[in-house]
mmCIF file of C-alpha atoms in Angstrom:
data_model
loop_
_atom_site.group_PDB
_atom_site.id
_atom_site.type_symbol
_atom_site.label_atom_id
_atom_site.label_comp_id
_atom_site.label_asym_id
_atom_site.label_seq_id
_atom_site.Cartn_x
_atom_site.Cartn_y
_atom_site.Cartn_z
ATOM 1 C CA MET E 1 0.159 0.198 -0.232
ATOM 2 C CA SER E 2 1.611 3.195 -0.560
ATOM 3 C CA GLN E 3 1.482 6.274 1.437
ATOM 4 C CA THR E 4 1.128 10.426 1.050
ATOM 5 C CA LYS E 5 2.841 12.870 2.723
ATOM 6 C CA ASN E 6 -0.455 13.529 4.508
ATOM 7 C CA ASP E 7 -0.297 9.866 6.101
ATOM 8 C CA LEU E 8 2.180 10.251 8.024
ATOM 9 C CA ILE E 9 0.215 13.228 9.876
ATOM 10 C CA GLY E 10 -2.005 11.633 12.914
ATOM 11 C CA ALA E 11 -5.557 12.592 13.486
ATOM 12 C CA CYS E 12 -3.986 13.518 17.265
ATOM 13 C CA GLY E 13 -0.681 15.701 15.740
ATOM 14 C CA ILE E 14 1.894 13.003 16.184
ATOM 15 C CA TYR E 15 4.192 12.347 13.240
ATOM 16 C CA CYS E 16 5.174 8.900 12.616
ATOM 17 C CA GLY E 17 7.682 9.665 10.879
ATOM 18 C CA LEU E 18 9.349 10.753 14.263
ATOM 19 C CA CYS E 19 8.281 7.952 15.641
ATOM 20 C CA THR E 20 9.256 4.356 16.390
ATOM 21 C CA ARG E 21 6.627 1.962 15.821
ATOM 22 C CA TYR E 22 6.756 3.657 12.476
ATOM 23 C CA GLN E 23 10.594 4.060 11.843
ATOM 24 C CA SER E 24 11.711 0.342 13.183
ATOM 25 C CA ARG E 25 11.994 -2.893 10.422
ATOM 26 C CA ALA E 26 10.380 -5.190 12.934
ATOM 27 C CA LYS E 27 7.143 -6.913 12.214
ATOM 28 C CA SER E 28 4.618 -5.077 13.918
ATOM 29 C CA ARG E 29 5.967 -1.436 12.676
ATOM 30 C CA CYS E 30 3.419 0.450 12.713
ATOM 31 C CA ILE E 31 2.334 1.506 9.221
ATOM 32 C CA GLY E 32 0.762 4.949 10.715
ATOM 33 C CA CYS E 33 -3.161 5.606 11.499
ATOM 34 C CA LYS E 34 -4.056 7.330 8.437
ATOM 35 C CA VAL E 35 -3.320 3.880 5.980
ATOM 36 C CA THR E 36 -4.980 1.684 7.557
ATOM 37 C CA GLU E 37 -8.468 1.033 10.187
ATOM 38 C CA MET E 38 -5.473 -0.343 12.790
ATOM 39 C CA HIS E 39 -6.129 2.438 15.155
ATOM 40 C CA SER E 40 -9.881 2.210 15.866
ATOM 41 C CA TRP E 41 -9.084 1.603 19.708
ATOM 42 C CA CYS E 42 -7.676 5.120 19.292
ATOM 43 C CA SER E 43 -10.937 7.097 20.467
ATOM 44 C CA ILE E 44 -9.221 10.545 18.796
ATOM 45 C CA TRP E 45 -9.102 8.991 15.395
ATOM 46 C CA ASN E 46 -12.855 7.636 15.586
ATOM 47 C CA CYS E 47 -13.545 10.628 16.000
ATOM 48 C CA CYS E 48 -11.436 12.905 13.732
ATOM 49 C CA VAL E 49 -11.022 10.592 10.922
ATOM 50 C CA LYS E 50 -14.345 7.612 10.629
ATOM 51 C CA LYS E 51 -16.961 10.183 12.211
ATOM 52 C CA TYR E 52 -16.400 13.428 11.017
ATOM 53 C CA GLY E 53 -13.429 13.119 8.143
ATOM 54 C CA PHE E 54 -11.120 14.869 9.021
ATOM 55 C CA GLY E 55 -7.483 14.447 8.554
ATOM 56 C CA THR E 56 -6.392 15.244 12.273
ATOM 57 C CA CYS E 57 -8.107 17.850 14.726
ATOM 58 C CA ALA E 58 -6.910 20.769 13.742
ATOM 59 C CA ASP E 59 -8.849 20.168 11.019
ATOM 60 C CA CYS E 60 -12.223 20.257 13.864
ATOM 61 C CA ARG E 61 -14.236 23.387 14.540
ATOM 62 C CA GLU E 62 -13.780 22.863 18.072
ATOM 63 C CA TYR E 63 -10.409 21.682 18.666
ATOM 64 C CA PRO E 64 -8.895 21.073 21.071
ATOM 65 C CA CYS E 65 -12.016 19.911 22.435
ATOM 66 C CA GLU E 66 -13.000 17.848 25.690
ATOM 67 C CA ARG E 67 -12.415 14.530 23.879
ATOM 68 C CA TYR E 68 -8.706 15.687 23.119
ATOM 69 C CA GLU E 69 -8.068 17.324 26.893
ATOM 70 C CA ARG E 70 -8.512 13.998 28.528
ATOM 71 C CA ARG E 71 -6.711 12.261 25.746
ATOM 72 C CA LEU E 72 -3.912 15.069 26.589
ATOM 73 C CA ALA E 73 -4.235 14.750 30.162
ATOM 74 C CA LYS E 74 -3.828 10.666 30.236
ATOM 75 C CA TYR E 75 -0.917 11.587 27.833
ATOM 76 C CA PRO E 76 0.433 14.185 28.142
ATOM 77 C CA GLU E 77 4.306 13.607 27.248
ATOM 78 C CA ASP E 78 3.490 11.758 23.856
ATOM 79 C CA LEU E 79 0.337 14.319 23.141
ATOM 80 C CA LYS E 80 2.450 17.808 24.683
ATOM 81 C CA THR E 81 4.298 18.081 21.301
ATOM 82 C CA ALA E 82 1.071 16.590 19.122
ATOM 83 C CA GLN E 83 -1.174 19.485 20.366
ATOM 84 C CA GLU E 84 1.873 21.759 19.346
ATOM 85 C CA ASN E 85 1.896 20.565 16.246
ATOM 86 C CA LEU E 86 -2.028 20.450 15.927
ATOM 87 C CA ASP E 87 -1.567 24.020 16.463
ATOM 88 C CA ALA E 88 1.343 24.924 13.965
ATOM 89 C CA ILE E 89 -0.484 23.292 11.748
ATOM 90 C CA LYS E 90 -3.501 25.323 12.120
ATOM 91 C CA LYS E 91 -1.569 28.688 12.346
ATOM 92 C CA SER E 92 0.659 28.082 9.437
ATOM 93 C CA GLY E 93 -1.086 25.129 7.261
ATOM 94 C CA LEU E 94 -0.162 21.282 7.235
ATOM 95 C CA ASP E 95 1.739 21.554 3.778
ATOM 96 C CA ASN E 96 4.341 23.890 4.820
ATOM 97 C CA TRP E 97 3.804 22.563 8.622
ATOM 98 C CA LEU E 98 5.334 18.424 7.387
ATOM 99 C CA LYS E 99 7.812 20.109 5.213
ATOM 100 C CA GLY E 100 9.750 20.500 7.752
ATOM 101 C CA GLN E 101 8.509 17.158 9.931
ATOM 102 C CA ARG E 102 10.160 15.494 5.885
ATOM 103 C CA GLU E 103 13.077 17.258 6.761
ATOM 104 C CA ARG E 104 12.892 15.647 10.585
ATOM 105 C CA ARG E 105 12.228 12.764 10.293
ATOM 106 C CA LEU E 106 15.173 12.673 7.193
ATOM 107 C CA LEU E 107 17.115 13.703 10.317
ATOM 108 C CA VAL E 108 16.096 10.907 12.435
ATOM 109 C CA GLU E 109 16.399 8.129 9.477
ATOM 110 C CA ASN E 110 19.896 9.387 8.938
ATOM 111 C CA LEU E 111 20.762 8.743 12.199
ATOM 112 C CA LEU E 112 19.585 5.116 12.605
ATOM 113 C CA ASP E 113 21.586 4.582 9.493
ATOM 114 C CA ASN E 114 24.559 5.657 10.309
ATOM 115 C CA TYR E 115 24.876 5.724 14.008
ATOM 116 C CA ASN E 116 22.592 3.727 14.635
ATOM 117 C CA ASP E 117 24.803 1.111 17.550
ATOM 118 C CA GLY E 118 21.134 -0.721 18.289
ATOM 119 C CA ARG E 119 19.611 1.182 21.377
ATOM 120 C CA SER E 120 19.223 4.122 19.833
ATOM 121 C CA MET E 121 15.988 4.871 18.486
ATOM 122 C CA SER E 122 13.956 5.983 20.741
ATOM 123 C CA PHE E 123 16.837 9.160 21.356
ATOM 124 C CA TYR E 124 16.622 9.621 18.245
ATOM 125 C CA CYS E 125 13.382 9.997 17.835
ATOM 126 C CA LYS E 126 12.270 11.772 20.518
ATOM 127 C CA VAL E 127 15.751 14.360 18.934
ATOM 128 C CA CYS E 128 13.958 14.474 15.754
ATOM 129 C CA THR E 129 10.929 15.760 17.724
ATOM 130 C CA VAL E 130 11.759 18.136 19.845
ATOM 131 C CA LEU E 131 15.554 20.174 18.708
ATOM 132 C CA PRO E 132 15.770 22.466 16.653
ATOM 133 C CA ILE E 133 16.863 21.179 12.849
ATOM 134 C CA GLU E 134 19.941 23.292 13.008
ATOM 135 C CA VAL E 135 21.391 21.889 16.060
ATOM 136 C CA ILE E 136 20.911 18.450 14.802
ATOM 137 C CA ASN E 137 22.507 19.167 12.060
ATOM 138 C CA ASN E 138 25.179 21.222 13.885
ATOM 139 C CA ALA E 139 25.586 17.832 16.144
ATOM 140 C CA ILE E 140 25.978 15.604 13.140
ATOM 141 C CA GLU E 141 28.706 18.384 11.558
ATOM 142 C CA GLU E 142 30.800 17.287 14.916
ATOM 143 C CA ALA E 143 30.176 13.979 15.049
ATOM 144 C CA ARG E 144 31.646 13.151 11.847
ATOM 145 C CA GLY E 145 34.169 16.226 12.303
ATOM 146 C CA LYS E 146 34.948 13.305 15.697
ATOM 147 C CA ILE E 147 35.003 10.238 14.359
ATOM 148 C CA VAL E 148 37.643 11.091 11.406
ATOM 149 C CA SER E 149 40.127 12.541 14.098
ATOM 150 C CA ASN E 150 39.152 9.334 16.119
ATOM 151 C CA LYS E 151 39.834 7.227 12.978
ATOM 152 C CA ILE E 152 36.076 5.170 13.817
ATOM 153 C CA SER E 153 35.704 2.741 11.297
ATOM 154 C CA ASP E 154 32.240 2.532 9.782
ATOM 155 C CA SER E 155 30.960 -0.782 11.663
ATOM 156 C CA ASP E 156 31.865 0.961 15.284
ATOM 157 C CA MET E 157 28.677 1.807 15.619
ATOM 158 C CA LYS E 158 28.344 1.787 18.768
ATOM 159 C CA SER E 159 31.519 4.261 18.890
ATOM 160 C CA ARG E 160 29.955 6.366 16.555
ATOM 161 C CA ALA E 161 26.043 6.082 18.885
ATOM 162 C CA LYS E 162 28.882 7.857 21.388
ATOM 163 C CA ILE E 163 30.555 10.833 20.359
ATOM 164 C CA LEU E 164 27.018 11.373 18.860
ATOM 165 C CA LYS E 165 24.986 11.169 21.900
ATOM 166 C CA ALA E 166 27.524 13.459 24.292
ATOM 167 C CA ILE E 167 27.579 15.966 20.740
ATOM 168 C CA ILE E 168 24.127 16.317 21.697
ATOM 169 C CA GLN E 169 23.616 16.215 24.655
ATOM 170 C CA GLU E 170 25.208 19.048 25.177
ATOM 171 C CA LEU E 171 24.643 21.286 22.472
ATOM 172 C CA SER E 172 20.563 20.229 23.603
ATOM 173 C CA LEU E 173 21.464 21.385 26.494
ATOM 174 C CA ASN E 174 23.564 24.894 25.219
ATOM 175 C CA SER E 175 19.893 24.904 24.027
ATOM 176 C CA GLY E 176 17.981 25.293 26.331
ATOM 177 C CA ILE E 177 16.431 21.553 25.881
ATOM 178 C CA ASN E 178 17.334 19.109 27.487
ATOM 179 C CA VAL E 179 17.391 15.894 26.351
ATOM 180 C CA LYS E 180 17.979 12.575 28.792
ATOM 181 C CA LEU E 181 19.660 10.078 27.274
ATOM 182 C CA MET E 182 17.519 6.358 26.971
ATOM 183 C CA ARG E 183 19.471 3.218 27.487
#
């Protein structure tokens, strides 16, 4: 089944391209809530997509409604970014917002391909969700320089990941954003 760029935005505002379940290569990989009804358990999806036929809650006049607020209270860390996404979509439009998200998705895929030691997916997805794109690009450039100067091979993912994570942690703190290192 082919996807369009709009299929990667969840009804609730989560951008699927930055989600670990979407980025996973496992059989249980999630392909996003727009492609199938595999998320029919979700009250937001049922209301937004199934009941009203909207693409996202941002399309609804009642957003943020009581249902969304209840879900946000139940899952504050997950939906805080989603709510910020929906607010940005309302402000600048879906196409403009999707351009930035596509760039973030490509960054996380770069990090996973080149710096994933097998334990970094959640961290990289979180980083690409919350940090400014410039900070992530600066971290990659700085990591490349250290990897070359330390003569670390392309196959030594553990060392590559350790260098990049330390740089991201430092740059994120300098930016006033605390990105905890996840294990």
